[in-house]
Every structure is written in C-alpha cells, then in structure tokens.
Short mmCIF file of C-alpha atoms and ligand atoms in Angstrom, two decimals:
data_model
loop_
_atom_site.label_atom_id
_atom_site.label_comp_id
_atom_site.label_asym_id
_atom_site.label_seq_id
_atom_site.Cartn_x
_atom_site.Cartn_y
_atom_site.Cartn_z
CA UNK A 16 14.67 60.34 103.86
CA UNK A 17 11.38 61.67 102.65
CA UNK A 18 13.07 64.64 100.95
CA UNK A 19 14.86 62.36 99.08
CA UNK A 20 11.79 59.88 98.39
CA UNK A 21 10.37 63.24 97.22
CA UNK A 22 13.18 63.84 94.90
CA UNK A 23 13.34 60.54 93.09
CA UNK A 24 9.47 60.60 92.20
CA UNK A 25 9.75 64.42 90.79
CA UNK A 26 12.76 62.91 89.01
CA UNK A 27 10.44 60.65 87.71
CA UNK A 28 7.54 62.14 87.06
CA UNK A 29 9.90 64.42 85.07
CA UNK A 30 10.96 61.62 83.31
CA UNK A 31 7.38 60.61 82.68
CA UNK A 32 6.66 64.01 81.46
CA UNK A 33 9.59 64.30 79.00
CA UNK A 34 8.03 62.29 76.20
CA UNK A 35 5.81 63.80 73.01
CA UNK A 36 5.01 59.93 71.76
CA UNK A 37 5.65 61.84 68.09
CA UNK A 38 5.14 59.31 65.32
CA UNK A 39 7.39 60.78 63.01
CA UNK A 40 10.64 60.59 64.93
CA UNK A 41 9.95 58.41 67.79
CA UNK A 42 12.32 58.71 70.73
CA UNK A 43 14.21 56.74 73.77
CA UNK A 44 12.18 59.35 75.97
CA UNK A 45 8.83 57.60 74.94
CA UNK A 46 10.05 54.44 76.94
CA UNK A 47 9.76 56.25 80.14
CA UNK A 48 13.00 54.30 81.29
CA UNK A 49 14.76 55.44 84.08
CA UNK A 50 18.35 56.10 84.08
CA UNK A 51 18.96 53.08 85.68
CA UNK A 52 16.58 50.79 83.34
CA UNK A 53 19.01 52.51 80.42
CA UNK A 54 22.37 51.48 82.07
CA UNK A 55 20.64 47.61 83.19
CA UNK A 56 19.28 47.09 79.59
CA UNK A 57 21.74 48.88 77.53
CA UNK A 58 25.09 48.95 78.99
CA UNK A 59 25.76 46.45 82.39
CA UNK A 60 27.73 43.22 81.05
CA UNK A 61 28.62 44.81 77.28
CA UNK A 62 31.12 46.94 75.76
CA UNK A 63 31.64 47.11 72.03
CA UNK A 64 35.10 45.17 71.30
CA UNK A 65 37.24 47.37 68.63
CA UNK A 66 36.01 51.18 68.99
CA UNK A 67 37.28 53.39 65.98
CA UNK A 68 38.22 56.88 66.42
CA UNK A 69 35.95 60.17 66.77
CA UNK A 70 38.22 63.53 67.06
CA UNK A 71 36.93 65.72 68.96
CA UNK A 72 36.75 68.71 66.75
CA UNK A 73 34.90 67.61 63.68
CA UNK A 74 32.37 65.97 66.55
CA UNK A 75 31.84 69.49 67.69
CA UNK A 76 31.65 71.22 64.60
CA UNK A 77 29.40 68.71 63.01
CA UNK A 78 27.18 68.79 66.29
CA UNK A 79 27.07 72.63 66.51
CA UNK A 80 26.10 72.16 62.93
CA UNK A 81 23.41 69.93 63.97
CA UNK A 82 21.96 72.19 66.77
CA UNK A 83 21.89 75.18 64.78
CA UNK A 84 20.36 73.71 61.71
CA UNK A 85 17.59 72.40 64.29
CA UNK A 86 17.02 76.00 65.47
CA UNK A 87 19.09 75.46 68.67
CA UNK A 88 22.29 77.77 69.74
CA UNK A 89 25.01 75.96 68.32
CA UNK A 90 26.90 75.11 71.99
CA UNK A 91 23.64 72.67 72.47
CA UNK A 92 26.23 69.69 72.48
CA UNK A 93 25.05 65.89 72.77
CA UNK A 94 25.34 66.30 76.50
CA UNK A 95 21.37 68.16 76.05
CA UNK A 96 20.34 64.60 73.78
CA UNK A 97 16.49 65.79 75.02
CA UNK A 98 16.65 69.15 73.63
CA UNK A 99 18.17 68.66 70.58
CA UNK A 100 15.32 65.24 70.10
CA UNK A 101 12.71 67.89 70.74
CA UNK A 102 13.94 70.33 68.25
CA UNK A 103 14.12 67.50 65.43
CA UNK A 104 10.60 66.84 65.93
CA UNK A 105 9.40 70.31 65.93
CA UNK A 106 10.95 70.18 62.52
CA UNK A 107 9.82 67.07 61.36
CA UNK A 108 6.18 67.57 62.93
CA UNK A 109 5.93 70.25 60.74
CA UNK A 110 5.33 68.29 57.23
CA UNK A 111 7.11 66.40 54.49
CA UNK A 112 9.44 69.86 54.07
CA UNK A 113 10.33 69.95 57.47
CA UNK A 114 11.58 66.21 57.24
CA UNK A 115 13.73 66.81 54.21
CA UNK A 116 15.36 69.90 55.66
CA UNK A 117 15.93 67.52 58.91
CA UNK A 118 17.53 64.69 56.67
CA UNK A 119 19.71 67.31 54.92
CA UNK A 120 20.77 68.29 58.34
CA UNK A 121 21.58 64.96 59.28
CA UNK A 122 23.42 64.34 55.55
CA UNK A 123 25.57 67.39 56.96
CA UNK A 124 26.34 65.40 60.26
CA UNK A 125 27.20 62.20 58.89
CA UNK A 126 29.19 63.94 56.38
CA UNK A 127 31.20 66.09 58.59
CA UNK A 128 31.98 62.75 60.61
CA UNK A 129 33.00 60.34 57.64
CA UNK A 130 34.67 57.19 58.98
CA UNK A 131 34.21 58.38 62.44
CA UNK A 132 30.64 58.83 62.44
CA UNK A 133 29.87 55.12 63.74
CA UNK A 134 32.46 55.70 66.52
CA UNK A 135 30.98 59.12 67.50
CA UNK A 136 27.26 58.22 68.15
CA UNK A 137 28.29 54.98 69.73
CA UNK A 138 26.92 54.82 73.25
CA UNK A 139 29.79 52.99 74.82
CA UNK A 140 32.46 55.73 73.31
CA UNK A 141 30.07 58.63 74.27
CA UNK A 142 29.25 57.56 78.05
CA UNK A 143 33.38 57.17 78.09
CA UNK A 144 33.53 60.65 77.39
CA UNK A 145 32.30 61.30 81.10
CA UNK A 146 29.96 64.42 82.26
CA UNK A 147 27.00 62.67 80.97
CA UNK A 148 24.52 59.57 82.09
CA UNK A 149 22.90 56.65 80.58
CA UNK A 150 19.85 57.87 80.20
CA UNK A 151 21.33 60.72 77.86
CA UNK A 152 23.31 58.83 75.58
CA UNK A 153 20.49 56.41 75.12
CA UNK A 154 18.46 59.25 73.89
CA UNK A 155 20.89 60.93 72.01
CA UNK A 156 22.44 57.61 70.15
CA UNK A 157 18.79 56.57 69.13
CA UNK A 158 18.01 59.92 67.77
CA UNK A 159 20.91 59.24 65.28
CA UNK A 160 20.02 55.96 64.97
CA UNK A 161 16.44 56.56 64.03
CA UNK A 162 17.13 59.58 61.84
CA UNK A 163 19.41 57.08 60.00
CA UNK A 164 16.47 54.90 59.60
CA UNK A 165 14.08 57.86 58.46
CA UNK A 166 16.39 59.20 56.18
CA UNK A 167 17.01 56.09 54.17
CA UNK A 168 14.54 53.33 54.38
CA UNK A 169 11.72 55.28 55.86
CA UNK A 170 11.93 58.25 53.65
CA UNK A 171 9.38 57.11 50.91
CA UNK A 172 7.05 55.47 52.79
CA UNK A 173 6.45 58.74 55.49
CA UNK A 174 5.91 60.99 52.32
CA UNK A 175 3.11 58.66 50.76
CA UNK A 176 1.57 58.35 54.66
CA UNK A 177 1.92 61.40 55.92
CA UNK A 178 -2.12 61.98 56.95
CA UNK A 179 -2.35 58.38 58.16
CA UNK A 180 0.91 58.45 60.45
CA UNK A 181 -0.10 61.66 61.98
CA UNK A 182 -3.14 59.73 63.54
CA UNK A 183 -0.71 58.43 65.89
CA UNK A 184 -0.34 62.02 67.58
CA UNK A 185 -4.20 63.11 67.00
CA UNK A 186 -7.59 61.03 66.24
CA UNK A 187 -6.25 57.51 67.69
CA UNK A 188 -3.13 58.76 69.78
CA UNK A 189 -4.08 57.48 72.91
CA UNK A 190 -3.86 54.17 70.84
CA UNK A 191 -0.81 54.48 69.83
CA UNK A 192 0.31 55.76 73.32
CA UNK A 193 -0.51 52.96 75.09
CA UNK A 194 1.60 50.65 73.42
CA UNK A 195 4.62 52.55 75.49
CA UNK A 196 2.30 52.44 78.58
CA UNK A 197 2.03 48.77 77.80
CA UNK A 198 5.87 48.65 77.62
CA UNK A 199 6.44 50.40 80.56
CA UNK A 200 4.39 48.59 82.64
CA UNK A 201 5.48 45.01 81.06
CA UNK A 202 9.52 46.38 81.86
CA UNK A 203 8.28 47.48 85.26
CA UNK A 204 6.58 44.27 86.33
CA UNK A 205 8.89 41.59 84.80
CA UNK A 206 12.23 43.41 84.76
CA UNK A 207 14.09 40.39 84.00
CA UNK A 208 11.97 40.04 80.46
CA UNK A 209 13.27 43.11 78.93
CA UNK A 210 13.51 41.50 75.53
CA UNK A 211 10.08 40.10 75.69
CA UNK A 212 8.88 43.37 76.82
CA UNK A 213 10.56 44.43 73.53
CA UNK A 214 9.42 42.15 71.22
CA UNK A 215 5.51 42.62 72.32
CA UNK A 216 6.02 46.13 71.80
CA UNK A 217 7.34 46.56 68.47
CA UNK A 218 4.31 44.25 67.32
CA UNK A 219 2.08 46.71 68.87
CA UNK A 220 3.31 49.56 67.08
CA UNK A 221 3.56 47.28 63.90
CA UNK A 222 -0.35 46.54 64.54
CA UNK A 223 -1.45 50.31 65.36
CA UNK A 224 -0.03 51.60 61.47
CA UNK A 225 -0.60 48.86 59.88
CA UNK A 226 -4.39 49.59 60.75
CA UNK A 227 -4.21 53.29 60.34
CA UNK A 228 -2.43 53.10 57.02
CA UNK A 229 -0.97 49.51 55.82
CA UNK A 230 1.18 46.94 56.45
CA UNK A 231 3.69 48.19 54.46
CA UNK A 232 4.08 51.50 56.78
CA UNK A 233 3.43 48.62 59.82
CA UNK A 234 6.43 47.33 58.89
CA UNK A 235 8.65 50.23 58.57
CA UNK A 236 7.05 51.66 61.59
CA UNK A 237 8.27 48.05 63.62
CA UNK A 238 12.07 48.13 62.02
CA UNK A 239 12.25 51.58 63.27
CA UNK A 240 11.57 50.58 66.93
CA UNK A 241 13.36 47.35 66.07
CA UNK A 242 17.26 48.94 65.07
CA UNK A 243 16.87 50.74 68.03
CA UNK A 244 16.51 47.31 70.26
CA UNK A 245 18.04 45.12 67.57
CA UNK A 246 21.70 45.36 69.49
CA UNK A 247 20.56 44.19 73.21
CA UNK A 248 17.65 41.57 72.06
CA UNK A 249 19.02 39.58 68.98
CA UNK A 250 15.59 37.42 68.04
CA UNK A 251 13.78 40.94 67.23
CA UNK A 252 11.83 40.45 64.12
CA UNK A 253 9.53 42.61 62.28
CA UNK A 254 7.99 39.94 59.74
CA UNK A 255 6.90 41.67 56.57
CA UNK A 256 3.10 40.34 55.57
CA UNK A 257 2.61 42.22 52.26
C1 NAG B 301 10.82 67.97 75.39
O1 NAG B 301 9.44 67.95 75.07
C2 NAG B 301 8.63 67.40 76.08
C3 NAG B 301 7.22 67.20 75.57
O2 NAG B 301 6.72 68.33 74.94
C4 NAG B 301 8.72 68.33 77.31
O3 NAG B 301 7.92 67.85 78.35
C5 NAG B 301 10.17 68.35 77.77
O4 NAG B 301 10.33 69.21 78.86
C6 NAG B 301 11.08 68.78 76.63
N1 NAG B 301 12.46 68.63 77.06
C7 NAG B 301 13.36 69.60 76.89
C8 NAG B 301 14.73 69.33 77.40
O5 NAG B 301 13.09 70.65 76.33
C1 NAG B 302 5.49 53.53 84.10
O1 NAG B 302 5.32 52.51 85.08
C2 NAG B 302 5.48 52.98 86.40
C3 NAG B 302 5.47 51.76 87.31
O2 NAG B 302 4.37 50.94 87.08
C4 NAG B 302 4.37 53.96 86.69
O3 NAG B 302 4.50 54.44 88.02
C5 NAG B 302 4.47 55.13 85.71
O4 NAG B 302 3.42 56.04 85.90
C6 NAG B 302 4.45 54.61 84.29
N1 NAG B 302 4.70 55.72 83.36
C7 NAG B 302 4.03 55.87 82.23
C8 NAG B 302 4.39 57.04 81.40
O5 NAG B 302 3.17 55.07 81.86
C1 NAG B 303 16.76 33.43 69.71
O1 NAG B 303 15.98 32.37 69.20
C2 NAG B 303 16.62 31.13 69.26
C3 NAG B 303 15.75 30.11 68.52
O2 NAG B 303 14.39 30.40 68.64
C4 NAG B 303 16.86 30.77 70.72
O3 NAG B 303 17.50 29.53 70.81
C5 NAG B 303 17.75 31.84 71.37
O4 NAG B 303 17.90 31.59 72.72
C6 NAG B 303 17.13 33.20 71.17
N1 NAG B 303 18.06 34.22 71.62
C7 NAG B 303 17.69 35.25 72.35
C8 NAG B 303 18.76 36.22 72.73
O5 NAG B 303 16.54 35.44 72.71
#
C-alpha cells in the first residue's frame, strides 16, 4: 500500500517536474495534468466521427525526419512526445534562427504527410495505435498543434517580440508561471469546471504579454493556448482589444 502511495506521488512529482513553462513553444506538460486529467478532459465521452487515413511509413519517415532535424536519433518516434517537445524548444529558445529552422522542420513534416497529416497527429487515431497513454498523445498532438500555430499566425509577431516574450522565462517568469499554478490548482479543486478553469487561464496568459509587450502579442499569445483547448471547451474566446 504505501509503496504504491509512494509510487504515484514520485509519478507525480515527476510529472510536476517535467515542465520548462517556455514562452516560445508552450507545452501540454506545463498543465501539470495527470494522465488521468488528460484521458477525463480530452478523450472520455468523444471520438472524432470520420478518421482519414495515416500510412504508417510516411508517418515514420516524416517523424524520424522530425527527430533528427530536432537533434534527436531519428528512432525518437511520437511514443517519446516529451523528448521530442524538449528538443523543439531547445531550438526555438535559442533565437529567431532557431525558430525558422524549427518551422522548416515542421514544413518538412507536414509535407511528408500531405492529406494524411490531420489524421496522423489526431489524438483519437494515435492513442488507437496502442503502446502509448493519454498523457503522451496529449503532449505530442499539441506540440503539432502549436507549432502549426507558431509557424503561421504567430510567426511575425514572435520575431518583432522576441526580448519582450522572453520575459516570460526570465525577469517576470514566476508571473507568467503562476498562471499554470493557477490552472492547476483551479482543475484540481473544481474538477468538474475544466472549461472554466480554461477559459480563466488563457485570459491570464493574454494579460501577462499583453503587459510585457502589447495586446497584439496578448492576443496571439491567448489563441495559442486557445486551439489547443478550442476542441473540448467550445465558448473559448480570445477577444482582440487593439
Ligand atoms: C524535459 O525538460 C524538463 C525541464 O527541463 C525536464 O525536467 C524533463 O525531464 C525533460 N523530459 C525529457 C523526457 O527529457
Ligand atoms: C498542482 O496541484 C496539486 C494539487 O493541488 C499540487 O499538489 C501540485 O503541487 C500542483 N503542481 C504544480 C506544478 O503547481
Ligand atoms: C457557450 O455559450 C452559450 C451562450 O453563452 C451557452 O448557452 C452554452 O452553454 C455555452 N457552451 C459551452 C460548451 O460552454
């Protein structure tokens, strides 16, 4: 009994652990979710109706492709969604270059994928593929999904803020942190008001850059944490001020 007590808070404090709160690619890890908060909010009661196809070997080519233009050994396969998140930021962390060769990378990815690429980061397809958990494919689809985000919308507005967005990992960091603290300990205390949980959180984050830089990086800063919610909590709404 206690050895297993024992096991499930080093499993969380693990969890806890796993998260660099970067503000250049933020990730599912930051949310300090469990892997049962990821199957409750993200998967019990919903499936996604008409699936398309992903083949298996362009998947694995284009991810080995992924991992290896991340710096990673090429088997590093979706299955290891937290190493391959913590590569991408190493790489983005590094400066404006270091996101363009990431965006290339993911170009590559999409690329390889085509049609299939929806189908292949979808989490319903990829926990079907077994030899995985909810936690993982959580991390891994909203590493796509975000990168998608960066890549297009976000692009432009990270290269003109690239001082004031880094403020979120030095000067006021511990700001910006606690608006997952907040979030985790809303989630935590009122499970049943996920969505709400949700919604006060992307406003945080939408407050904490639209101080440090303006409301137009607020904005894209919210819609980033908002596609990655926008699926599960419908009323999600990052209201543009500018
Ligand atoms: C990812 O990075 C975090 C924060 O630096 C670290 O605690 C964690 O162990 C890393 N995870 C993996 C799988 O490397
Ligand atoms: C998340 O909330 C739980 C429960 O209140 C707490 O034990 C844990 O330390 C929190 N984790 C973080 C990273 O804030
Ligand atoms: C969304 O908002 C509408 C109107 O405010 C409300 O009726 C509906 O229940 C909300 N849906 C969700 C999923 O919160």
């Amino acid at each position: 009994m206690l050895r297993s007590i024992l096991a499930v808070i080093s499993v969380f404090v693990a969890l806890c652990a796993s998260s660099s709160y970067s503000p250049f690619l933020p990730s599912f890890m930051d949310y300090s979710l469990n892997n049962e908060q990821a199957q409750r909010y993200f998967f019990a009661g919903k499936s996604e109706a008409a699936l398309g196809v992903c083949n298996s070997i362009p998947f694995q080519s284009a991810q080995a492709g992924f991992a290896s233009a991340v710096g990673l050994d090429s088997t590093v396969s979706w299955r290891q969604a937290s190493l391959l998140t913590n590569a991408t930021i190493t790489m983005i962390d590094s400066g404006i270059d270091g996101l363009a060769q990431v965006c290339s990378v993911r170009q590559q990815f999409a690329a390889t994928l085509g049609f299939s690429y929806d189908t292949c980061i979808n989490r319903f397809y990829l926990i079907s593929l077994g030899n995985t958990d909810w936690w993982n494919v959580m991390v891994y689809t909203h590493l796509m999904k975000h990168l998608e985000f960066i890549c297009s919308t976000g692009f432009d507005v990270y290269q003109q803020n690239v001082d004031c967005i880094r403020k979120g990992e030095t000067t006021d960091g511990n700001l910006y942190k606690a608006c997952f603290y907040k979030f985790n300990a809303t989630v935590n205390a009122n499970p049943n008001n996920f969505c709400g949980a949700t919604e006060t959180f992307i406003g945080c984050i939408k407050d904490f850059f639209t101080t440090e830089c303006n409301s137009y990086t607020g904005w894209m800063q919210c819609e980033l944490e908002r596609v990655g919610f926008a699926y599960d909590c419908y009323n999600l709404s990052c209201n543009n001020d500018f």
